[in-house]
Amino acid sequence: MIQKILRVSFGIVGILVGMALANMLLTNTWILRTLQINLSPELEFVFYGALIVLFGLIFFILFPLMLKGVKKLTKVVEASMENVRLIDVGLGIGGLVIGLVIAMLISFAFTQIPIPWIGGILTISIYIVLGYIGFSLPIKKREDIIQAFQNNKREKEANVPVGQKRAAKKKNAAIPKLLDTSVIIDGRIFDICKTGFIEGPLVIPVFVLNELQLISDSSDELKRNRGRRGLDILNKIQTDLEIEVQVTEEDFEDTHEVDSKLVKLAKATKGKILTNDYNLNKVATVQGVDVLNINELANAVKPIVLPGEEMKVLLVKGGKENGQAVAYLDDGTMIVVENGRKYIGTTTTVLVTSILQTAAGRMIFAKPKK
C-alpha cells in the first residue's frame, strides 16, 4: 500500500517537472528564436499537456527502478559507513556546512561577471571544491582538532578558582544513595554519615518507610523494637546531620518485594544501594547496580594483624573445640586461642598464628605466649 502511494506521489512529481520544463521552454525567447518556433496558444496548450503526461508517465513507470536503485544505494552507504566513527561524521558535516557557507559568500562576486554561463560554471565549481575540502579536511585533521579542544579545556580548568573546582567536583560526585531497611535498623549509617565519608543525597523510598512502619507495629517485641530503632535513626539523620535526605514517593506496583523495588529504583535513578544485606548485595550486583555494603566497610577498616604478632586479650569463654578459649577485639573481631581454656577470665598475651577472612567478618587464631 505504501509503495502504491509513493508511486502515485512520484508520478505527481513527474507532472510538476513536466510543467516546469514546458514553462521554461515556452518562456525562453532565446530558444524559440534559435529554433525559429512560433507557437499558437492552441499548440502551447498541447505542448504543455504532452510534457505533463510524458513526464508523469515516465516517473510513474520508472518508480520501481528508482526504488530499487535507492535501496541498493542505501545498502552501499550503510556498508561504507559501518566502520565510520560518529566523530568523523560530525566533523565532516560541520566542515561541509562551513565550506558551503564560504562558497556562497565567494559566489556573490561571480554574479558581477557579464557573461552568465561563466559565472554559473565558476559558482558550481567553487561550491564543489569548497564543499569537498570542508568535508574531508576536518576528518584528516581529526586528531589535531581533538587535541586543540582538549588543550582549550585544560586552559579553562586551570583558570577556574580552586573553590569552584571543588564545588563542581562535589556536584558531579553527588550520586544518590538509596537506604534499605536493614541498614537503617542497623544504625551504623548514622555514624558513617557523621564522619562525612558518605556524600548525599540519602534517598529513602516510601516502600522502605512502609516496611519500617509494619515492623514497628509488629506484635513481636523484638521486631517492634527494631522497627522503632530504624525510625529513630532516620529522625536523627534528618535532625542532627547536615547531609541531604530525600523521601521519594516512587513505587513499583507490579513488584511486591522491597528488595526488587529497591533495585529497580536504583536503576531508574542511577543511584547506589546502601545495605548490609548479603543477599540484596549479590542480587543488585548481578543486575549491574552499585552497592555500598556496611559490613564490607567495617571489615575493611578493622585493625590488620599478621601471623607472629603479639597482643593482649581478655579470654571470656571457652571455644567449640577442646581446650580452646575465645576473646574479642574492641571492634568485635573474634580471637580463638588454642590451649587457652585455663586462662579464661584473665588478660593473656597471645601470638597470632593465622587469620581467616569470611563473608561474616575476620577471625583470628592464636596461641598463648610461652
Tab-separated table of C-alpha atoms in Angstrom:
chain	number	residue	atom	x	y	z
A	1	MET	CA	0.000	0.000	0.000
A	2	ILE	CA	2.801	2.407	0.920
A	3	GLN	CA	4.626	1.661	-2.335
A	4	LYS	CA	1.475	2.435	-4.315
A	5	ILE	CA	1.080	5.786	-2.545
A	6	LEU	CA	4.761	6.573	-3.161
A	7	ARG	CA	4.414	5.605	-6.829
A	8	VAL	CA	1.449	7.952	-7.303
A	9	SER	CA	3.316	10.697	-5.477
A	10	PHE	CA	6.322	10.126	-7.729
A	11	GLY	CA	4.039	10.404	-10.756
A	12	ILE	CA	2.732	13.746	-9.435
A	13	VAL	CA	6.342	14.909	-9.086
A	14	GLY	CA	6.834	13.955	-12.763
A	15	ILE	CA	3.802	16.052	-13.710
A	16	LEU	CA	5.248	19.050	-11.852
A	17	VAL	CA	8.613	18.533	-13.571
A	18	GLY	CA	6.860	18.424	-16.959
A	19	MET	CA	5.007	21.645	-16.190
A	20	ALA	CA	8.206	23.371	-15.099
A	21	LEU	CA	10.109	22.181	-18.186
A	22	ALA	CA	7.308	23.248	-20.547
A	23	ASN	CA	7.091	26.641	-18.897
A	24	MET	CA	10.870	27.091	-19.162
A	25	LEU	CA	10.927	26.157	-22.863
A	26	LEU	CA	7.958	28.275	-23.855
A	27	THR	CA	9.067	31.393	-21.980
A	28	ASN	CA	12.695	31.264	-23.140
A	29	THR	CA	12.820	33.632	-26.118
A	30	TRP	CA	16.401	32.641	-26.957
A	31	ILE	CA	15.403	29.005	-27.534
A	32	LEU	CA	12.327	29.947	-29.539
A	33	ARG	CA	14.341	32.410	-31.686
A	34	THR	CA	17.157	29.896	-32.262
A	35	LEU	CA	14.769	27.119	-33.293
A	36	GLN	CA	12.570	29.628	-35.186
A	37	ILE	CA	9.442	28.341	-33.466
A	38	ASN	CA	6.259	30.404	-33.272
A	39	LEU	CA	3.559	28.505	-31.411
A	40	SER	CA	-0.078	29.447	-31.307
A	41	PRO	CA	-1.972	29.332	-27.993
A	42	GLU	CA	-3.537	26.003	-29.033
A	43	LEU	CA	-0.129	24.448	-29.757
A	44	GLU	CA	1.251	25.786	-26.492
A	45	PHE	CA	-1.589	24.076	-24.642
A	46	VAL	CA	-0.894	20.814	-26.492
A	47	PHE	CA	2.829	21.177	-25.734
A	48	TYR	CA	2.097	21.726	-22.054
A	49	GLY	CA	-0.194	18.698	-21.955
A	50	ALA	CA	2.244	16.458	-23.847
A	51	LEU	CA	5.169	17.224	-21.496
A	52	ILE	CA	2.985	16.872	-18.397
A	53	VAL	CA	1.665	13.468	-19.487
A	54	LEU	CA	5.083	12.329	-20.748
A	55	PHE	CA	6.988	13.112	-17.569
A	56	GLY	CA	4.134	11.919	-15.349
A	57	LEU	CA	4.175	8.521	-17.112
A	58	ILE	CA	7.981	8.356	-17.103
A	59	PHE	CA	8.188	8.998	-13.371
A	60	PHE	CA	5.281	6.624	-12.659
A	61	ILE	CA	6.715	3.789	-14.777
A	62	LEU	CA	10.304	4.224	-13.621
A	63	PHE	CA	9.393	4.361	-9.910
A	64	PRO	CA	10.158	0.629	-9.246
A	65	LEU	CA	13.580	1.005	-10.845
A	66	MET	CA	14.221	4.188	-8.876
A	67	LEU	CA	13.131	2.493	-5.630
A	68	LYS	CA	15.399	-0.469	-6.341
A	69	GLY	CA	18.300	1.875	-7.040
A	70	VAL	CA	17.660	3.810	-3.838
A	71	LYS	CA	17.668	0.572	-1.815
A	72	LYS	CA	20.960	-0.508	-3.380
A	73	LEU	CA	22.442	2.916	-2.773
A	74	THR	CA	21.262	2.777	0.857
A	75	LYS	CA	22.948	-0.601	1.363
A	76	VAL	CA	26.171	0.688	-0.185
A	77	VAL	CA	26.106	3.761	2.061
A	78	GLU	CA	25.367	1.639	5.158
A	79	ALA	CA	28.230	-0.724	4.304
A	80	SER	CA	30.642	2.147	3.732
A	81	MET	CA	29.536	3.928	6.945
A	82	GLU	CA	29.657	0.814	9.123
A	83	ASN	CA	33.223	1.422	10.292
A	84	VAL	CA	32.980	5.223	10.289
A	85	ARG	CA	33.177	6.773	13.737
A	86	LEU	CA	30.486	9.178	14.889
A	87	ILE	CA	33.044	11.930	15.495
A	88	ASP	CA	34.131	11.689	11.830
A	89	VAL	CA	30.515	12.135	10.694
A	90	GLY	CA	30.101	15.169	12.942
A	91	LEU	CA	33.365	16.754	11.807
A	92	GLY	CA	32.557	16.057	8.159
A	93	ILE	CA	29.078	17.587	8.325
A	94	GLY	CA	30.344	20.607	10.262
A	95	GLY	CA	33.166	21.163	7.769
A	96	LEU	CA	30.791	20.740	4.818
A	97	VAL	CA	28.443	23.409	6.185
A	98	ILE	CA	31.341	25.818	6.720
A	99	GLY	CA	32.703	25.102	3.232
A	100	LEU	CA	29.304	25.745	1.603
A	101	VAL	CA	28.833	28.987	3.541
A	102	ILE	CA	32.241	30.236	2.359
A	103	ALA	CA	31.404	29.163	-1.209
A	104	MET	CA	28.119	31.099	-1.047
A	105	LEU	CA	29.956	34.257	0.049
A	106	ILE	CA	32.535	33.911	-2.721
A	107	SER	CA	29.881	33.166	-5.369
A	108	PHE	CA	28.409	36.653	-4.889
A	109	ALA	CA	31.481	38.008	-6.707
A	110	PHE	CA	30.795	35.778	-9.727
A	111	THR	CA	27.387	37.352	-10.271
A	112	GLN	CA	29.191	40.502	-11.411
A	113	ILE	CA	30.713	38.697	-14.420
A	114	PRO	CA	28.918	39.958	-17.564
A	115	ILE	CA	28.913	36.523	-19.215
A	116	PRO	CA	26.219	34.488	-17.325
A	117	TRP	CA	27.380	30.972	-18.197
A	118	ILE	CA	30.942	31.662	-16.983
A	119	GLY	CA	29.590	32.920	-13.644
A	120	GLY	CA	27.366	29.825	-13.345
A	121	ILE	CA	30.251	27.426	-14.060
A	122	LEU	CA	32.531	29.190	-11.568
A	123	THR	CA	29.783	29.175	-8.909
A	124	ILE	CA	29.151	25.442	-9.302
A	125	SER	CA	32.896	24.740	-9.278
A	126	ILE	CA	33.535	26.758	-6.104
A	127	TYR	CA	30.651	25.007	-4.320
A	128	ILE	CA	32.019	21.575	-5.274
A	129	VAL	CA	35.643	22.381	-4.378
A	130	LEU	CA	34.972	24.109	-1.047
A	131	GLY	CA	32.301	21.564	-0.106
A	132	TYR	CA	34.764	18.723	-0.665
A	133	ILE	CA	37.577	20.494	1.197
A	134	GLY	CA	35.231	21.388	4.065
A	135	PHE	CA	34.081	17.764	4.385
A	136	SER	CA	37.441	15.976	4.041
A	137	LEU	CA	39.860	18.339	5.798
A	138	PRO	CA	38.365	18.094	9.346
A	139	ILE	CA	38.346	14.289	9.116
A	140	LYS	CA	42.003	14.191	8.077
A	141	LYS	CA	42.910	16.637	10.848
A	142	ARG	CA	40.696	14.932	13.435
A	143	GLU	CA	43.444	14.303	15.981
A	144	ASP	CA	44.682	17.895	15.783
A	145	ILE	CA	41.151	19.263	16.289
A	146	ILE	CA	40.511	16.993	19.296
A	147	GLN	CA	43.880	17.941	20.781
A	148	ALA	CA	43.078	21.634	20.346
A	149	PHE	CA	39.737	21.242	22.151
A	150	GLN	CA	41.421	19.305	24.984
A	151	ASN	CA	44.112	21.969	25.380
A	152	ASN	CA	41.447	24.672	25.450
A	153	LYS	CA	39.532	22.749	28.132
A	154	ARG	CA	42.680	22.351	30.235
A	155	GLU	CA	43.402	26.086	29.980
A	156	LYS	CA	39.873	26.915	31.144
A	157	GLU	CA	40.139	24.467	34.055
A	158	ALA	CA	43.498	25.950	35.015
A	159	ASN	CA	41.921	29.410	35.265
A	160	VAL	CA	38.991	28.230	37.422
A	161	PRO	CA	39.374	29.123	41.127
A	162	VAL	CA	40.029	26.203	43.481
A	163	GLY	CA	36.749	26.752	45.342
A	164	GLN	CA	34.721	26.458	42.143
A	165	LYS	CA	36.616	23.303	41.148
A	166	ARG	CA	35.756	21.682	44.461
A	167	ALA	CA	32.119	22.745	44.184
A	168	ALA	CA	31.861	21.331	40.658
A	169	LYS	CA	33.567	18.120	41.708
A	170	LYS	CA	31.254	17.771	44.686
A	171	LYS	CA	28.208	18.370	42.495
A	172	ASN	CA	29.293	15.725	39.989
A	173	ALA	CA	30.050	13.217	42.756
A	174	ALA	CA	26.653	13.552	44.451
A	175	ILE	CA	25.264	10.168	43.403
A	176	PRO	CA	22.013	9.243	45.190
A	177	LYS	CA	22.430	6.651	47.977
A	178	LEU	CA	19.322	4.508	48.475
A	179	LEU	CA	18.864	3.156	52.022
A	180	ASP	CA	17.345	-0.255	52.541
A	181	THR	CA	15.511	-1.376	55.683
A	182	SER	CA	18.371	-3.423	57.146
A	183	VAL	CA	20.936	-0.618	57.010
A	184	ILE	CA	18.519	1.820	58.659
A	185	ILE	CA	17.764	-0.569	61.528
A	186	ASP	CA	21.478	-1.384	61.879
A	187	GLY	CA	22.156	2.242	62.844
A	188	ARG	CA	25.827	2.445	61.834
A	189	ILE	CA	24.848	4.548	58.825
A	190	PHE	CA	24.329	7.497	61.193
A	191	ASP	CA	27.920	7.332	62.452
A	192	ILE	CA	29.300	6.907	58.928
A	193	CYS	CA	27.356	9.943	57.664
A	194	LYS	CA	28.502	11.897	60.709
A	195	THR	CA	32.148	11.372	59.729
A	196	GLY	CA	31.483	12.825	56.246
A	197	PHE	CA	32.513	9.715	54.293
A	198	ILE	CA	29.074	9.477	52.672
A	199	GLU	CA	28.159	12.240	50.227
A	200	GLY	CA	24.448	12.841	49.743
A	201	PRO	CA	21.772	12.834	48.921
A	202	LEU	CA	20.434	9.961	51.002
A	203	VAL	CA	17.240	8.674	49.375
A	204	ILE	CA	14.621	6.869	51.459
A	205	PRO	CA	11.984	5.176	49.273
A	206	VAL	CA	8.412	5.298	50.560
A	207	PHE	CA	8.136	1.496	50.359
A	208	VAL	CA	11.088	1.198	52.761
A	209	LEU	CA	9.319	3.560	55.180
A	210	ASN	CA	6.177	1.448	54.876
A	211	GLU	CA	8.158	-1.689	55.735
A	212	LEU	CA	9.680	0.049	58.753
A	213	GLN	CA	6.182	1.066	59.862
A	214	LEU	CA	4.953	-2.530	59.579
A	215	ILE	CA	7.922	-3.771	61.625
A	216	SER	CA	7.280	-1.076	64.247
A	217	ASP	CA	3.643	-2.207	64.556
A	218	SER	CA	4.567	-5.882	64.803
A	219	SER	CA	3.208	-7.946	67.701
A	220	ASP	CA	6.689	-9.415	68.186
A	221	GLU	CA	8.521	-7.251	70.714
A	222	LEU	CA	11.948	-7.790	69.132
A	223	LYS	CA	10.718	-6.783	65.666
A	224	ARG	CA	8.816	-3.849	67.123
A	225	ASN	CA	11.941	-2.527	68.836
A	226	ARG	CA	13.978	-2.955	65.670
A	227	GLY	CA	11.428	-1.021	63.623
A	228	ARG	CA	11.270	1.808	66.142
A	229	ARG	CA	15.065	1.923	66.256
A	230	GLY	CA	15.117	2.344	62.470
A	231	LEU	CA	12.632	5.232	62.615
A	232	ASP	CA	14.685	6.855	65.381
A	233	ILE	CA	17.852	6.560	63.281
A	234	LEU	CA	16.137	8.244	60.341
A	235	ASN	CA	14.946	11.043	62.591
A	236	LYS	CA	18.479	11.546	63.950
A	237	ILE	CA	19.941	11.654	60.434
A	238	GLN	CA	17.422	14.318	59.381
A	239	THR	CA	17.752	16.483	62.507
A	240	ASP	CA	21.358	16.057	63.659
A	241	LEU	CA	23.256	15.851	60.364
A	242	GLU	CA	23.680	18.359	57.537
A	243	ILE	CA	23.524	15.679	54.848
A	244	GLU	CA	20.633	15.975	52.371
A	245	VAL	CA	17.834	13.441	52.936
A	246	GLN	CA	15.128	12.854	50.322
A	247	VAL	CA	11.967	10.772	50.631
A	248	THR	CA	10.835	9.543	47.215
A	249	GLU	CA	7.223	8.597	46.544
A	250	GLU	CA	8.169	6.495	43.519
A	251	ASP	CA	6.857	2.955	43.822
A	252	PHE	CA	6.554	-0.098	41.593
A	253	GLU	CA	3.066	-1.522	41.889
A	254	ASP	CA	3.899	-4.544	39.710
A	255	THR	CA	6.608	-5.648	42.165
A	256	HIS	CA	5.872	-6.807	45.708
A	257	GLU	CA	9.309	-7.460	47.235
A	258	VAL	CA	11.008	-4.428	48.767
A	259	ASP	CA	14.474	-5.551	47.614
A	260	SER	CA	13.310	-5.873	43.990
A	261	LYS	CA	11.712	-2.423	44.154
A	262	LEU	CA	14.941	-1.001	45.549
A	263	VAL	CA	16.985	-2.474	42.676
A	264	LYS	CA	14.540	-1.055	40.109
A	265	LEU	CA	14.655	2.364	41.754
A	266	ALA	CA	18.467	2.310	41.794
A	267	LYS	CA	18.475	1.555	38.063
A	268	ALA	CA	15.978	4.337	37.359
A	269	THR	CA	17.869	6.963	39.391
A	270	LYS	CA	21.394	5.637	38.618
A	271	GLY	CA	21.996	5.563	42.347
A	272	LYS	CA	23.798	3.218	44.728
A	273	ILE	CA	22.191	0.988	47.342
A	274	LEU	CA	23.378	1.264	50.953
A	275	THR	CA	22.814	-2.056	52.699
A	276	ASN	CA	24.250	-4.736	54.960
A	277	ASP	CA	22.028	-7.468	53.474
A	278	TYR	CA	24.239	-10.128	51.871
A	279	ASN	CA	21.520	-11.434	49.512
A	280	LEU	CA	20.480	-7.950	48.343
A	281	ASN	CA	24.148	-7.191	47.728
A	282	LYS	CA	24.504	-10.184	45.413
A	283	VAL	CA	21.196	-9.662	43.564
A	284	ALA	CA	21.889	-5.977	42.945
A	285	THR	CA	25.451	-6.670	41.764
A	286	VAL	CA	24.219	-9.290	39.275
A	287	GLN	CA	21.780	-6.727	37.842
A	288	GLY	CA	24.512	-4.118	37.429
A	289	VAL	CA	23.580	-1.882	40.384
A	290	ASP	CA	26.371	-0.459	42.551
A	291	VAL	CA	26.148	-1.440	46.216
A	292	LEU	CA	27.786	0.095	49.289
A	293	ASN	CA	27.849	-2.673	51.913
A	294	ILE	CA	28.283	-1.502	55.514
A	295	ASN	CA	29.649	-4.899	56.585
A	296	GLU	CA	32.332	-4.803	53.885
A	297	LEU	CA	33.275	-1.307	55.020
A	298	ALA	CA	33.520	-2.489	58.634
A	299	ASN	CA	35.736	-5.410	57.626
A	300	ALA	CA	37.941	-3.133	55.550
A	301	VAL	CA	38.695	-0.788	58.471
A	302	LYS	CA	39.336	-3.473	61.079
A	303	PRO	CA	42.861	-3.493	62.520
A	304	ILE	CA	45.281	-5.538	60.456
A	305	VAL	CA	47.207	-8.214	62.316
A	306	LEU	CA	49.829	-10.553	60.918
A	307	PRO	CA	50.884	-14.059	61.987
A	308	GLY	CA	53.577	-13.842	64.654
A	309	GLU	CA	52.292	-10.593	66.219
A	310	GLU	CA	51.671	-10.393	69.936
A	311	MET	CA	48.559	-8.974	71.553
A	312	LYS	CA	46.998	-8.861	74.996
A	313	VAL	CA	43.415	-10.107	75.143
A	314	LEU	CA	40.847	-10.968	77.771
A	315	LEU	CA	39.719	-14.574	77.377
A	316	VAL	CA	35.990	-14.560	78.127
A	317	LYS	CA	34.688	-18.051	77.375
A	318	GLY	CA	35.511	-21.480	76.046
A	319	GLY	CA	35.610	-22.345	72.377
A	320	LYS	CA	33.901	-25.103	70.410
A	321	GLU	CA	36.914	-27.401	70.416
A	322	ASN	CA	38.503	-28.930	73.479
A	323	GLY	CA	40.997	-26.566	75.169
A	324	GLN	CA	40.012	-23.508	73.110
A	325	ALA	CA	39.199	-20.116	74.594
A	326	VAL	CA	37.609	-17.094	72.914
A	327	ALA	CA	38.424	-13.403	73.151
A	328	TYR	CA	37.199	-10.328	71.259
A	329	LEU	CA	38.846	-7.179	69.997
A	330	ASP	CA	37.194	-3.793	70.532
A	331	ASP	CA	35.662	-3.923	67.035
A	332	GLY	CA	34.096	-7.332	67.715
A	333	THR	CA	36.651	-9.475	65.876
A	334	MET	CA	36.729	-12.968	67.387
A	335	ILE	CA	40.048	-14.437	68.535
A	336	VAL	CA	40.211	-18.202	69.030
A	337	VAL	CA	43.075	-19.171	71.345
A	338	GLU	CA	44.285	-22.776	71.217
A	339	ASN	CA	45.037	-24.321	74.619
A	340	GLY	CA	43.746	-21.162	76.266
A	341	ARG	CA	40.881	-22.598	78.329
A	342	LYS	CA	42.890	-22.481	81.547
A	343	TYR	CA	43.406	-18.717	81.060
A	344	ILE	CA	39.654	-17.883	80.825
A	345	GLY	CA	38.873	-14.776	82.863
A	346	THR	CA	42.389	-13.371	82.651
A	347	THR	CA	44.195	-10.997	80.306
A	348	THR	CA	46.786	-13.066	78.460
A	349	THR	CA	49.483	-12.328	75.887
A	350	VAL	CA	48.919	-14.432	72.778
A	351	LEU	CA	50.736	-14.970	69.464
A	352	VAL	CA	48.730	-14.746	66.230
A	353	THR	CA	49.043	-17.952	64.198
A	354	SER	CA	46.621	-17.306	61.299
A	355	ILE	CA	43.764	-15.097	60.094
A	356	LEU	CA	40.596	-16.365	58.443
A	357	GLN	CA	38.571	-13.909	56.320
A	358	THR	CA	34.907	-14.873	55.821
A	359	ALA	CA	31.817	-13.135	54.451
A	360	ALA	CA	30.699	-12.542	58.055
A	361	GLY	CA	33.992	-10.928	59.015
A	362	ARG	CA	37.545	-11.693	60.142
A	363	MET	CA	38.508	-14.449	62.606
A	364	ILE	CA	41.935	-14.594	64.261
A	365	PHE	CA	43.582	-17.790	65.557
A	366	ALA	CA	46.249	-17.521	68.221
A	367	LYS	CA	48.045	-19.435	70.993
A	368	PRO	CA	49.283	-18.390	74.449
A	369	LYS	CA	52.787	-16.972	74.519
A	370	LYS	CA	55.092	-19.242	76.482
